[in-house]
Amino acid sequence: MGDAGKVQGEKLNELFNTLVANKIIISMNVVGAGFDRLTCITGIMKDADGSHLLVDPPEDFEEAAAVKDLWHLRFNFNGPDRLEYIFSTRGGRFCEQGLKIPFPEHVERLQRRRNFRVNTLTGTQMHFKLKKIQGVIDLINVSLGGVYGVLTKHNFKFMRGPVLKMDQQVYDVSLVFPGDYDRPGNTIYVKKAEVKRIEHDQDRGFYRYAFEFEDIEKEEQNKLTQVIYDLQRWYLQRRK
């Protein structure tokens, strides 16, 4: 985990404006309270007290933050270059737009990559093609960088062993997220994904695969960002 430098000054403004515009998911930790949730920065505010970040508060943030007289918040997120960024703030309060926290002096950029994974809902699937193979993966979790799930259907009836191999690339990928009465379904299209891990469940006879996205359009990535954010909000609401 090496320090690749600090982002500050005008570059810092540009970074946060990108987070707001693209609704980038960030992880927020209340230091000392054991609270770590995903959220997003919704805006930047300037007033007589200086510059502030506006953050969408998770449903259970108020209870966690109440244990501290002065909020000490730590954040991390994947930047546009997919490197990990971290920063912390002290102070802040609730306002009409959510949480109003002090604008940090700098953000640290780390030489590592990380994507937040969130569990998917039952019925979420990945459909893919590879030459003559057509397959369906029942997804277990998803991140901005890839998916993980169980191969449940394919059109090779008598094939033994894993259908896919390590580092194999699949194409025409569609991620199908089911909806319900208060949330519409969504389909995300990925041009190319690659197998990064294979697990064999010998007791039940199936294979689990982890895929990394190799080629996805910016618009589709933005849609996936919103889907992941909505999933996290859904899980938080069900825990209340």
XYZ file of N, CA and C in Angstrom:
720
model
N 0.854 -1.184 0.000
C 0.000 0.000 0.000
C 0.888 1.232 0.000
N 1.317 1.659 -1.144
C 2.209 2.798 -1.226
C 1.455 4.072 -1.492
N 1.989 5.188 -1.026
C 1.394 6.494 -1.260
C 1.819 6.990 -2.629
N 0.841 7.218 -3.513
C 1.157 7.680 -4.860
C 0.995 9.181 -4.959
N 0.816 9.880 -3.818
C 0.732 11.324 -3.862
C -0.558 11.867 -3.295
N -0.561 13.179 -3.101
C -1.723 13.872 -2.571
C -2.381 14.701 -3.666
N -3.698 14.722 -3.639
C -4.475 15.560 -4.547
C -4.930 16.771 -3.746
N -4.624 17.963 -4.219
C -4.992 19.173 -3.492
C -5.170 20.331 -4.471
N -5.611 21.471 -3.934
C -5.799 22.657 -4.771
C -6.900 22.464 -5.801
N -6.674 22.973 -7.010
C -7.683 22.897 -8.057
C -7.967 21.458 -8.477
N -6.946 20.595 -8.432
C -7.143 19.181 -8.767
C -8.126 18.514 -7.806
N -8.120 18.991 -6.561
C -9.034 18.435 -5.567
C -10.473 18.804 -5.909
N -10.690 20.062 -6.301
C -12.025 20.481 -6.732
C -12.496 19.657 -7.927
N -11.604 19.449 -8.880
C -11.961 18.674 -10.063
C -12.341 17.242 -9.694
N -11.596 16.661 -8.743
C -11.869 15.296 -8.324
C -13.257 15.180 -7.703
N -13.579 16.094 -6.778
C -14.880 16.019 -6.119
C -16.024 16.336 -7.080
N -15.808 17.243 -8.015
C -16.838 17.513 -9.018
C -17.114 16.275 -9.866
N -16.056 15.490 -10.152
C -16.230 14.239 -10.884
C -17.042 13.233 -10.072
N -16.757 13.159 -8.771
C -17.508 12.241 -7.906
C -18.988 12.592 -7.897
N -19.279 13.894 -7.831
C -20.675 14.343 -7.804
C -21.360 14.052 -9.136
N -20.700 14.430 -10.233
C -21.302 14.286 -11.563
C -21.579 12.827 -11.916
N -20.673 11.932 -11.520
C -20.802 10.517 -11.888
C -21.410 9.652 -10.793
N -21.823 10.287 -9.693
C -22.442 9.569 -8.571
C -21.562 8.396 -8.125
N -20.266 8.684 -7.974
C -19.311 7.646 -7.583
C -19.589 7.190 -6.151
N -19.603 5.890 -5.963
C -19.825 5.335 -4.628
C -18.581 5.525 -3.774
N -18.784 5.954 -2.520
C -17.688 6.087 -1.571
C -18.044 5.330 -0.291
N -17.024 4.902 0.417
C -17.214 4.246 1.706
C -16.988 5.273 2.804
N -17.931 5.365 3.742
C -17.840 6.320 4.849
C -17.748 5.562 6.169
N -16.723 5.863 6.926
C -16.503 5.225 8.211
C -16.546 6.268 9.314
N -17.367 6.016 10.354
C -17.370 6.867 11.541
C -16.306 6.303 12.475
N -15.191 7.000 12.603
C -14.050 6.507 13.362
C -14.450 6.298 14.829
N -14.174 5.096 15.329
C -14.455 4.778 16.726
C -15.858 4.295 16.994
N -16.703 4.217 15.943
C -18.096 3.812 16.151
C -18.424 2.481 15.484
N -17.459 1.898 14.766
C -17.713 0.633 14.093
C -18.740 0.745 12.991
N -18.825 1.899 12.363
C -19.837 2.170 11.329
C -19.130 2.363 9.989
N -19.494 1.542 9.003
C -18.880 1.641 7.678
C -19.955 1.348 6.641
N -20.294 2.349 5.845
C -21.369 2.214 4.865
C -20.953 2.832 3.538
N -21.665 2.451 2.476
C -21.479 3.092 1.180
C -22.446 4.253 1.032
N -21.999 5.319 0.404
C -22.851 6.479 0.159
C -22.288 7.227 -1.041
N -22.671 8.498 -1.232
C -22.084 9.293 -2.313
C -22.092 10.768 -1.918
N -21.210 11.522 -2.540
C -21.162 12.975 -2.357
C -22.129 13.602 -3.352
N -23.036 14.419 -2.863
C -24.096 14.968 -3.722
C -23.815 16.385 -4.190
N -22.846 17.085 -3.561
C -22.570 18.448 -3.990
C -21.442 19.087 -3.200
N -21.073 20.277 -3.638
C -20.074 21.095 -2.961
C -20.719 22.431 -2.620
N -20.544 22.893 -1.377
C -21.170 24.132 -0.926
C -20.095 25.093 -0.415
N -20.225 26.350 -0.767
C -19.344 27.395 -0.247
C -20.182 28.430 0.479
N -19.765 28.774 1.700
C -20.461 29.795 2.468
C -19.432 30.575 3.294
N -19.905 31.323 4.284
C -19.006 32.154 5.088
C -17.997 31.322 5.867
N -18.330 30.044 6.131
C -17.435 29.164 6.872
C -16.424 28.454 5.978
N -16.493 28.682 4.674
C -15.580 28.026 3.750
C -16.289 27.013 2.870
N -15.531 26.091 2.296
C -16.086 25.072 1.406
C -16.460 23.813 2.194
N -17.551 23.173 1.751
C -18.032 21.960 2.409
C -18.465 20.942 1.357
N -18.417 19.673 1.742
C -18.971 18.599 0.936
C -20.353 18.249 1.459
N -21.268 17.987 0.564
C -22.602 17.512 0.929
C -22.649 16.006 0.664
N -23.000 15.250 1.695
C -22.969 13.792 1.618
C -24.354 13.238 1.916
N -24.769 12.258 1.138
C -26.054 11.590 1.370
C -25.916 10.689 2.600
N -26.664 10.954 3.687
C -26.478 10.156 4.914
C -27.170 8.796 4.825
N -26.472 7.694 5.140
C -27.154 6.398 5.271
C -28.210 6.477 6.366
N -29.217 5.609 6.263
C -30.349 5.687 7.195
C -29.941 5.601 8.663
N -28.898 4.807 8.966
C -28.527 4.597 10.368
C -27.317 5.426 10.790
N -26.978 6.455 9.994
C -25.812 7.271 10.336
C -26.024 8.062 11.623
N -27.204 8.639 11.808
C -27.430 9.529 12.949
C -27.184 8.809 14.275
N -27.631 7.569 14.367
C -27.421 6.796 15.596
C -25.939 6.523 15.831
N -25.211 6.163 14.767
C -23.784 5.869 14.909
C -22.990 7.117 15.264
N -23.343 8.252 14.658
C -22.600 9.486 14.886
C -22.880 10.088 16.251
N -23.982 9.692 16.872
C -24.370 10.281 18.159
C -23.404 9.916 19.279
N -22.584 8.873 19.065
C -21.657 8.465 20.126
C -20.455 9.396 20.205
N -20.308 10.311 19.248
C -19.183 11.229 19.223
C -19.674 12.673 19.245
N -19.031 13.510 20.070
C -19.392 14.928 20.096
C -18.962 15.623 18.806
N -17.825 15.208 18.272
C -17.303 15.788 17.039
C -17.129 14.664 16.025
N -17.811 14.792 14.890
C -17.716 13.729 13.889
C -16.286 13.605 13.368
N -15.774 12.384 13.385
C -14.503 12.082 12.726
C -14.823 11.037 11.669
N -14.829 11.467 10.420
C -15.252 10.612 9.320
C -14.066 10.289 8.420
N -14.010 9.048 7.996
C -12.960 8.621 7.073
C -13.630 8.048 5.819
N -13.138 8.448 4.664
C -13.743 8.051 3.405
C -12.714 7.370 2.509
N -13.171 6.429 1.696
C -12.332 5.944 0.609
C -13.210 5.588 -0.588
N -12.605 5.666 -1.781
C -13.375 5.451 -3.010
C -12.410 5.144 -4.146
N -12.956 4.629 -5.232
C -12.194 4.426 -6.460
C -12.328 5.669 -7.330
N -11.200 6.227 -7.734
C -11.215 7.402 -8.586
C -11.416 7.046 -10.047
N -11.425 8.048 -10.920
C -11.592 7.801 -12.358
C -10.521 6.872 -12.931
N -9.345 6.843 -12.288
C -8.263 5.961 -12.736
C -8.323 4.590 -12.067
N -9.384 4.363 -11.270
C -9.637 3.110 -10.556
C -8.623 2.839 -9.451
N -7.788 3.823 -9.131
C -6.957 3.718 -7.940
C -7.785 4.094 -6.722
N -7.330 3.668 -5.550
C -8.060 3.971 -4.326
C -7.617 5.320 -3.761
N -8.582 6.102 -3.313
C -8.351 7.411 -2.702
C -8.927 7.393 -1.289
N -8.255 8.093 -0.363
C -8.752 8.176 1.007
C -8.616 9.613 1.510
N -9.552 10.007 2.377
C -9.441 11.283 3.068
C -10.285 11.221 4.330
N -10.046 12.160 5.246
C -10.818 12.202 6.487
C -11.206 13.640 6.802
N -12.253 13.788 7.595
C -12.728 15.108 8.014
C -13.096 15.059 9.491
N -13.087 16.235 10.112
C -13.532 16.359 11.509
C -14.556 17.486 11.585
N -15.657 17.181 12.246
C -16.734 18.159 12.336
C -17.817 17.886 11.311
N -18.756 18.815 11.209
C -19.873 18.643 10.288
C -21.196 18.644 11.024
N -22.263 18.726 10.267
C -23.607 18.748 10.855
C -24.626 18.337 9.796
N -25.845 18.102 10.285
C -26.937 17.836 9.359
C -27.421 19.159 8.766
N -27.829 19.110 7.506
C -28.421 20.273 6.865
C -29.546 19.791 5.950
N -30.199 20.703 5.286
C -31.338 20.350 4.441
C -30.943 19.382 3.324
N -29.704 19.501 2.837
C -29.242 18.648 1.729
C -28.612 17.339 2.188
N -28.547 17.089 3.481
C -27.952 15.853 3.991
C -26.920 16.144 5.049
N -25.701 15.653 4.853
C -24.600 15.932 5.767
C -23.713 17.013 5.152
N -23.367 18.001 5.963
C -22.473 19.070 5.531
C -21.175 18.906 6.307
N -20.099 18.545 5.605
C -18.829 18.276 6.278
C -17.734 19.168 5.706
N -16.697 19.462 6.497
C -15.623 20.341 6.009
C -14.931 19.784 4.763
N -14.597 20.637 3.854
C -13.840 20.272 2.659
C -12.422 19.893 3.092
N -11.930 18.711 2.744
C -10.592 18.302 3.207
C -9.488 19.118 2.537
N -8.356 19.229 3.211
C -7.211 19.935 2.629
C -6.599 19.148 1.478
N -6.675 17.823 1.558
C -6.129 16.998 0.485
C -6.767 15.615 0.541
N -6.570 14.885 -0.537
C -6.987 13.480 -0.629
C -5.756 12.671 -1.005
N -5.550 11.537 -0.337
C -4.403 10.682 -0.653
C -4.777 9.677 -1.734
N -3.915 9.548 -2.722
C -4.110 8.571 -3.789
C -3.147 7.410 -3.555
N -3.696 6.201 -3.491
C -2.898 5.016 -3.173
C -2.646 4.186 -4.418
N -1.543 3.471 -4.413
C -1.169 2.643 -5.551
C -1.781 1.250 -5.431
N -3.073 1.221 -5.346
C -3.763 -0.065 -5.318
C -5.164 0.141 -5.875
N -5.736 -0.935 -6.331
C -7.084 -0.865 -6.878
C -8.034 -1.649 -5.990
N -9.229 -1.108 -5.882
C -10.220 -1.785 -5.048
C -11.607 -1.423 -5.551
N -12.485 -2.402 -5.587
C -13.877 -2.157 -5.946
C -14.773 -2.660 -4.834
N -15.784 -1.901 -4.516
C -16.728 -2.294 -3.480
C -17.688 -3.344 -4.030
N -17.834 -4.420 -3.297
C -18.768 -5.464 -3.710
C -20.033 -5.392 -2.858
N -21.160 -5.646 -3.488
C -22.428 -5.681 -2.764
C -23.180 -6.926 -3.215
N -23.835 -7.601 -2.271
C -24.590 -8.803 -2.609
C -25.771 -8.453 -3.508
N -26.059 -9.329 -4.436
C -27.182 -9.107 -5.346
C -28.449 -9.734 -4.786
N -29.582 -9.345 -5.353
C -30.867 -9.914 -4.958
C -31.115 -11.202 -5.734
N -31.953 -12.077 -5.187
C -32.306 -13.331 -5.850
C -32.865 -13.042 -7.242
N -32.397 -13.783 -8.213
C -32.870 -13.598 -9.580
C -31.960 -12.741 -10.438
N -30.902 -12.188 -9.851
C -29.944 -11.394 -10.628
C -29.049 -12.343 -11.419
N -28.916 -12.097 -12.706
C -28.181 -13.020 -13.568
C -27.212 -12.300 -14.493
N -26.224 -13.053 -14.943
C -25.316 -12.606 -15.995
C -25.448 -13.570 -17.165
N -25.771 -13.048 -18.336
C -25.853 -13.846 -19.549
C -24.617 -13.544 -20.406
N -24.041 -14.576 -21.009
C -22.827 -14.350 -21.796
C -22.775 -15.307 -22.981
N -21.889 -14.981 -23.929
C -21.641 -15.839 -25.084
C -20.134 -16.015 -25.256
N -19.753 -17.202 -25.750
C -18.349 -17.476 -26.077
C -18.350 -18.509 -27.195
N -18.126 -18.051 -28.419
C -18.204 -18.924 -29.586
C -19.558 -19.618 -29.579
N -19.574 -20.948 -29.410
C -20.852 -21.668 -29.439
C -21.497 -21.804 -28.059
N -20.779 -21.335 -27.037
C -21.302 -21.468 -25.671
C -22.201 -20.283 -25.321
N -23.360 -20.586 -24.785
C -24.232 -19.581 -24.187
C -24.484 -20.003 -22.753
N -24.274 -19.080 -21.826
C -24.387 -19.449 -20.419
C -25.115 -18.420 -19.584
N -25.566 -18.869 -18.404
C -26.237 -18.005 -17.433
C -25.581 -18.209 -16.074
N -25.155 -17.111 -15.465
C -24.577 -17.117 -14.121
C -25.588 -16.512 -13.157
N -25.957 -17.240 -12.108
C -26.749 -16.649 -11.022
C -25.788 -15.882 -10.130
N -25.938 -14.555 -10.092
C -24.948 -13.718 -9.425
C -25.100 -13.720 -7.913
N -23.963 -13.733 -7.228
C -23.897 -13.663 -5.768
C -23.576 -12.242 -5.330
N -22.604 -11.606 -6.012
C -22.301 -10.209 -5.712
C -21.795 -9.511 -6.966
N -21.721 -8.188 -6.866
C -21.335 -7.370 -8.015
C -20.530 -6.179 -7.514
N -19.617 -5.706 -8.334
C -18.888 -4.475 -8.056
C -18.747 -3.725 -9.368
N -18.158 -2.541 -9.309
C -17.930 -1.785 -10.528
C -16.911 -2.476 -11.429
N -16.107 -3.369 -10.861
C -15.058 -4.012 -11.636
C -15.376 -5.415 -12.099
N -16.450 -6.029 -11.557
C -16.732 -7.400 -11.959
C -17.879 -8.014 -11.184
N -18.070 -9.326 -11.374
C -19.163 -10.055 -10.729
C -18.655 -11.426 -10.276
N -19.462 -12.064 -9.418
C -19.145 -13.384 -8.886
C -20.445 -14.155 -8.776
N -20.451 -15.398 -9.280
C -21.686 -16.153 -9.205
C -21.521 -17.593 -9.648
N -22.652 -18.311 -9.728
C -22.698 -19.742 -10.020
C -23.208 -19.951 -11.438
N -22.491 -20.765 -12.218
C -22.960 -21.130 -13.550
C -24.104 -22.129 -13.403
N -25.310 -21.714 -13.787
C -26.490 -22.568 -13.598
C -27.038 -23.134 -14.904
N -26.743 -22.475 -16.020
C -27.254 -22.955 -17.306
C -26.205 -22.756 -18.393
N -26.113 -23.738 -19.271
C -25.318 -23.577 -20.488
C -25.827 -24.580 -21.512
N -25.479 -24.376 -22.759
C -26.028 -25.198 -23.839
C -25.129 -26.371 -24.238
N -24.137 -26.717 -23.394
C -23.295 -27.889 -23.633
C -23.747 -28.997 -22.681
N -24.643 -29.855 -23.142
C -25.331 -30.807 -22.269
C -24.406 -31.840 -21.643
N -23.407 -32.298 -22.378
C -22.616 -33.434 -21.897
C -21.192 -33.042 -21.507
N -20.989 -31.773 -21.254
C -19.641 -31.317 -20.930
C -19.300 -31.609 -19.476
N -18.108 -32.179 -19.258
C -17.638 -32.440 -17.895
C -16.602 -31.402 -17.517
N -16.513 -31.105 -16.233
C -15.553 -30.109 -15.774
C -16.071 -28.701 -16.015
N -15.245 -27.719 -15.738
C -15.675 -26.324 -15.883
C -15.889 -25.966 -17.359
N -16.951 -25.225 -17.616
C -17.247 -24.774 -18.976
C -16.239 -23.708 -19.406
N -15.834 -22.874 -18.448
C -14.900 -21.784 -18.728
C -13.564 -22.046 -18.037
N -12.516 -21.461 -18.569
C -11.176 -21.626 -18.019
C -10.646 -20.293 -17.500
N -9.601 -20.363 -16.695
C -8.960 -19.151 -16.183
C -8.499 -18.265 -17.334
N -8.709 -16.963 -17.164
C -8.297 -15.930 -18.119
C -9.069 -15.988 -19.436
N -10.108 -16.827 -19.481
C -10.916 -16.886 -20.701
C -11.819 -15.657 -20.764
N -12.011 -15.153 -21.965
C -12.831 -13.956 -22.155
C -14.188 -14.337 -22.725
N -15.231 -13.691 -22.187
C -16.594 -13.893 -22.674
C -17.120 -12.562 -23.197
N -18.100 -12.655 -24.096
C -18.558 -11.465 -24.803
C -20.078 -11.344 -24.732
N -20.563 -10.197 -25.216
C -22.015 -9.946 -25.235
C -22.636 -10.232 -23.877
N -22.028 -9.668 -22.858
C -22.460 -9.907 -21.477
C -23.597 -8.946 -21.127
N -24.632 -9.487 -20.506
C -25.703 -8.640 -19.972
C -25.945 -9.014 -18.515
N -25.969 -8.015 -17.660
C -26.259 -8.188 -16.235
C -27.707 -7.790 -16.010
N -28.526 -8.744 -15.602
C -29.964 -8.521 -15.476
C -30.325 -8.413 -13.997
N -30.735 -7.226 -13.590
C -31.119 -6.965 -12.202
C -32.636 -6.901 -12.113
N -33.260 -7.807 -11.349
C -34.726 -7.825 -11.286
C -35.270 -6.633 -10.507
N -36.475 -6.242 -10.831
C -37.149 -5.172 -10.103
C -38.239 -5.737 -9.208
N -38.957 -4.853 -8.538
C -40.126 -5.253 -7.760
C -41.126 -4.103 -7.800
N -42.087 -4.111 -6.879
C -43.180 -3.146 -6.952
C -42.724 -1.702 -6.779
N -41.591 -1.472 -6.118
C -41.146 -0.090 -5.900
C -39.788 0.196 -6.542
N -39.274 -0.735 -7.357
C -37.970 -0.533 -7.973
C -37.945 -1.212 -9.335
N -37.774 -0.457 -10.412
C -37.758 -1.074 -11.742
C -36.519 -1.940 -11.952
N -36.626 -2.917 -12.821
C -35.482 -3.736 -13.159
C -34.513 -2.966 -14.053
N -33.326 -3.538 -14.238
C -32.320 -2.870 -15.052
C -31.426 -3.918 -15.701
N -30.947 -3.608 -16.893
C -30.000 -4.475 -17.586
C -28.774 -3.659 -17.978
N -27.602 -4.151 -17.579
C -26.334 -3.490 -17.874
C -25.588 -4.331 -18.910
N -25.050 -3.685 -19.927
C -24.351 -4.406 -20.988
C -22.836 -4.206 -20.871
N -22.115 -5.319 -20.943
C -20.657 -5.318 -20.881
C -20.142 -5.982 -22.158
N -19.247 -5.322 -22.858
C -18.749 -5.863 -24.122
C -17.882 -7.097 -23.919
N -17.054 -7.072 -22.866
C -16.124 -8.184 -22.656
C -15.790 -8.314 -21.176
N -15.731 -9.567 -20.694
C -15.327 -9.853 -19.318
C -14.376 -11.038 -19.339
N -13.586 -11.169 -18.274
C -12.565 -12.213 -18.230
C -12.665 -13.002 -16.925
N -12.501 -14.317 -17.014
C -12.538 -15.188 -15.838
C -11.277 -14.983 -15.000
N -11.453 -14.652 -13.724
C -10.318 -14.410 -12.833
C -10.209 -15.443 -11.708
N -11.292 -16.162 -11.434
C -11.247 -17.183 -10.378
C -12.308 -18.241 -10.665
N -11.970 -19.503 -10.392
C -12.908 -20.609 -10.565
C -12.931 -21.425 -9.284
N -14.125 -21.716 -8.776
C -14.284 -22.537 -7.570
C -15.231 -23.688 -7.883
N -14.865 -24.890 -7.467
C -15.686 -26.077 -7.709
C -16.328 -26.544 -6.408
N -17.660 -26.540 -6.372
C -18.399 -27.089 -5.243
C -18.635 -28.567 -5.535
N -17.783 -29.421 -4.993
C -17.855 -30.849 -5.309
C -19.111 -31.501 -4.759
N -19.594 -31.040 -3.616
C -20.791 -31.639 -3.016
C -22.018 -31.434 -3.893
N -22.143 -30.233 -4.450
C -23.330 -29.928 -5.259
C -23.056 -29.947 -6.754
N -21.784 -30.098 -7.116
C -21.460 -30.324 -8.512
C -21.486 -29.112 -9.414
N -21.439 -27.899 -8.846
C -21.449 -26.727 -9.722
C -20.160 -25.924 -9.565
N -20.010 -24.961 -10.463
C -18.821 -24.111 -10.480
C -19.214 -22.651 -10.252
N -18.393 -21.981 -9.423
C -18.546 -20.539 -9.214
C -17.414 -19.822 -9.942
N -17.752 -18.690 -10.536
C -16.780 -17.937 -11.322
C -16.743 -16.479 -10.867
N -15.539 -15.914 -10.850
C -15.375 -14.468 -10.663
C -14.905 -13.884 -11.987
N -15.593 -12.845 -12.452
C -15.274 -12.189 -13.718
C -14.830 -10.754 -13.458
N -13.897 -10.303 -14.261
C -13.495 -8.895 -14.253
C -13.920 -8.272 -15.572
N -14.530 -7.082 -15.496
C -14.957 -6.405 -16.710
C -13.740 -5.866 -17.459
N -13.652 -6.192 -18.736
C -12.529 -5.755 -19.559
C -12.914 -4.610 -20.495
N -14.187 -4.544 -20.858
C -14.628 -3.510 -21.799
C -16.089 -3.177 -21.512
N -16.315 -1.990 -20.951
C -17.669 -1.547 -20.637
C -17.766 -0.062 -20.965
N -18.839 0.317 -21.647
C -19.025 1.713 -22.021
C -19.249 2.569 -20.781
N -18.860 3.846 -20.879
C -18.996 4.761 -19.750
C -20.450 4.872 -19.298
N -21.371 4.940 -20.241
C -22.791 5.057 -19.880
C -23.269 3.832 -19.106
N -22.811 2.648 -19.524
C -23.201 1.424 -18.821
C -22.571 1.376 -17.431
N -21.334 1.861 -17.306
C -20.687 1.897 -15.994
C -21.421 2.844 -15.051
N -21.903 3.965 -15.583
C -22.682 4.889 -14.759
C -23.977 4.235 -14.289
N -24.616 3.471 -15.177
C -25.842 2.761 -14.794
C -25.544 1.728 -13.713
N -24.394 1.037 -13.843
C -24.021 0.036 -12.846
C -23.731 0.697 -11.500
N -23.089 1.861 -11.532
C -22.839 2.609 -10.300
C -24.147 2.882 -9.569
N -25.163 3.306 -10.294
C -26.453 3.615 -9.667
C -27.119 2.350 -9.139
N -27.012 1.243 -9.874
C -27.595 -0.018 -9.420
C -26.955 -0.467 -8.107
N -25.609 -0.389 -8.022
C -24.906 -0.801 -6.802
C -25.300 0.100 -5.633
N -25.386 1.390 -5.901
C -25.784 2.322 -4.850
C -27.199 2.013 -4.371
N -28.119 1.743 -5.299
C -29.502 1.420 -4.942
C -29.577 0.128 -4.138
N -28.740 -0.856 -4.494
C -28.725 -2.114 -3.743
C -28.297 -1.884 -2.303
N -27.251 -1.076 -2.119
C -26.777 -0.807 -0.766
C -27.852 -0.094 0.048
N -28.521 0.868 -0.567
C -29.602 1.576 0.133
C -30.729 0.595 0.489
N -31.023 -0.333 -0.396
C -32.083 -1.305 -0.147
C -31.744 -2.165 1.068
N -30.498 -2.640 1.137
C -30.095 -3.469 2.279
C -30.123 -2.675 3.577
N -29.701 -1.416 3.527
C -29.723 -0.586 4.727
C -31.147 -0.381 5.220
N -32.077 -0.142 4.313
C -33.476 0.072 4.697
C -34.078 -1.179 5.306
N -33.719 -2.365 4.806
C -34.287 -3.618 5.341
C -33.737 -3.935 6.708
N -32.584 -3.374 7.088
C -32.006 -3.650 8.404
C -32.652 -2.808 9.505
N -33.393 -1.785 9.104
C -33.974 -0.898 10.122
C -35.097 -1.601 10.863
